[in-house]
């Protein structure tokens, strides 16, 4: 079977307003393009890129999801730090970078476009502190079925996309953990992905905070070039 990557990004007045990506079969390209085009509420520019994937790989199963409801984002972050400590990430190191993410992690103290990469010993190693690294080219083989199951459990489409992304991340042996909060001011549920589990922590950030992003915690001897190639170029479908 042939698979295609379909990517959409829309902007208004030169500001990014919406984006999305799918991996789909040849027969479903039109349907997927139409669906993606319903995402931006308003735009003056939209770019749709469709590319054939020559070497698709499969991941058998997505991370398990566990939801942790807490009183407030401070309690949520305490739990996040404990989960990270359990896989050997130093509490002070994790806290310093998490605080940075909540207050703007690029050199202008705005959001980065992609993720920070932090080694276990605390070095910040992404190649560009504005761009960060972006995990792309991942989707569920049966996206609509997985989406239905997640929505029935009162999760959101954001969970679906984030679960795919973090499943690809943790499939790489050098990524020990991921921490994520949305950059949407009203979306306060975040997650920590560790030990094959996507811990959905609600809330993980303060309501109305426009800052957000992702941190990938990696082994000290990670080959950064190879990691970028894996995250940005290799294509994966998650079977279930
Ligand atoms: C969830 O609801 O499971 C958390 C999703 C966080 C998504 C962050 C983002 O990509 O905006």
PDB file of N, CA, C and O in Angstrom, residues 81-89 194-195 199:
ATOM      1  N   UNK A  81       7.392  16.363  38.223  1.00  0.00           N
ATOM      2  CA  UNK A  81       8.795  16.261  38.656  1.00  0.00           C
ATOM      3  C   UNK A  81       9.086  14.874  39.246  1.00  0.00           C
ATOM      4  O   UNK A  81      10.151  14.297  39.003  1.00  0.00           O
ATOM      5  N   UNK A  82       8.115  14.351  39.982  1.00  0.00           N
ATOM      6  CA  UNK A  82       8.314  12.999  40.557  1.00  0.00           C
ATOM      7  C   UNK A  82       8.427  11.952  39.449  1.00  0.00           C
ATOM      8  O   UNK A  82       9.284  11.071  39.506  1.00  0.00           O
ATOM      9  N   UNK A  83       7.564  12.076  38.443  1.00  0.00           N
ATOM     10  CA  UNK A  83       7.629  11.102  37.345  1.00  0.00           C
ATOM     11  C   UNK A  83       8.982  11.181  36.642  1.00  0.00           C
ATOM     12  O   UNK A  83       9.569  10.172  36.268  1.00  0.00           O
ATOM     13  N   UNK A  84       9.476  12.398  36.484  1.00  0.00           N
ATOM     14  CA  UNK A  84      10.766  12.572  35.808  1.00  0.00           C
ATOM     15  C   UNK A  84      11.903  12.046  36.690  1.00  0.00           C
ATOM     16  O   UNK A  84      12.841  11.401  36.200  1.00  0.00           O
ATOM     17  N   UNK A  85      11.795  12.290  38.002  1.00  0.00           N
ATOM     18  CA  UNK A  85      12.827  11.788  38.929  1.00  0.00           C
ATOM     19  C   UNK A  85      12.906  10.267  38.885  1.00  0.00           C
ATOM     20  O   UNK A  85      13.981   9.691  38.966  1.00  0.00           O
ATOM     21  N   UNK A  86      11.725   9.639  38.741  1.00  0.00           N
ATOM     22  CA  UNK A  86      11.692   8.161  38.723  1.00  0.00           C
ATOM     23  C   UNK A  86      12.493   7.581  37.561  1.00  0.00           C
ATOM     24  O   UNK A  86      12.915   6.437  37.608  1.00  0.00           O
ATOM     25  N   UNK A  87      12.677   8.367  36.490  1.00  0.00           N
ATOM     26  CA  UNK A  87      13.500   7.853  35.382  1.00  0.00           C
ATOM     27  C   UNK A  87      14.875   8.522  35.370  1.00  0.00           C
ATOM     28  O   UNK A  87      15.559   8.575  34.344  1.00  0.00           O
ATOM     29  N   UNK A  88      15.260   9.061  36.523  1.00  0.00           N
ATOM     30  CA  UNK A  88      16.642   9.533  36.686  1.00  0.00           C
ATOM     31  C   UNK A  88      16.909  10.951  36.223  1.00  0.00           C
ATOM     32  O   UNK A  88      18.060  11.339  36.021  1.00  0.00           O
ATOM     33  N   UNK A  89      15.858  11.770  36.040  1.00  0.00           N
ATOM     34  CA  UNK A  89      16.098  13.170  35.679  1.00  0.00           C
ATOM     35  C   UNK A  89      16.166  13.970  36.979  1.00  0.00           C
ATOM     36  O   UNK A  89      15.204  13.954  37.770  1.00  0.00           O
ATOM     37  N   UNK A 194       6.560   9.038  30.009  1.00  0.00           N
ATOM     38  CA  UNK A 194       7.702   8.252  30.518  1.00  0.00           C
ATOM     39  C   UNK A 194       7.274   6.796  30.609  1.00  0.00           C
ATOM     40  O   UNK A 194       6.080   6.513  30.780  1.00  0.00           O
ATOM     41  N   UNK A 195       8.267   5.894  30.583  1.00  0.00           N
ATOM     42  CA  UNK A 195       7.977   4.481  30.835  1.00  0.00           C
ATOM     43  C   UNK A 195       6.774   3.971  30.061  1.00  0.00           C
ATOM     44  O   UNK A 195       5.859   3.360  30.633  1.00  0.00           O
ATOM     45  N   UNK A 199       1.159  10.303  30.783  1.00  0.00           N
ATOM     46  CA  UNK A 199       0.470  10.756  31.985  1.00  0.00           C
ATOM     47  C   UNK A 199      -0.136  12.120  31.697  1.00  0.00           C
ATOM     48  O   UNK A 199       0.584  13.116  31.608  1.00  0.00           O
TER      49      UNK A 199
END
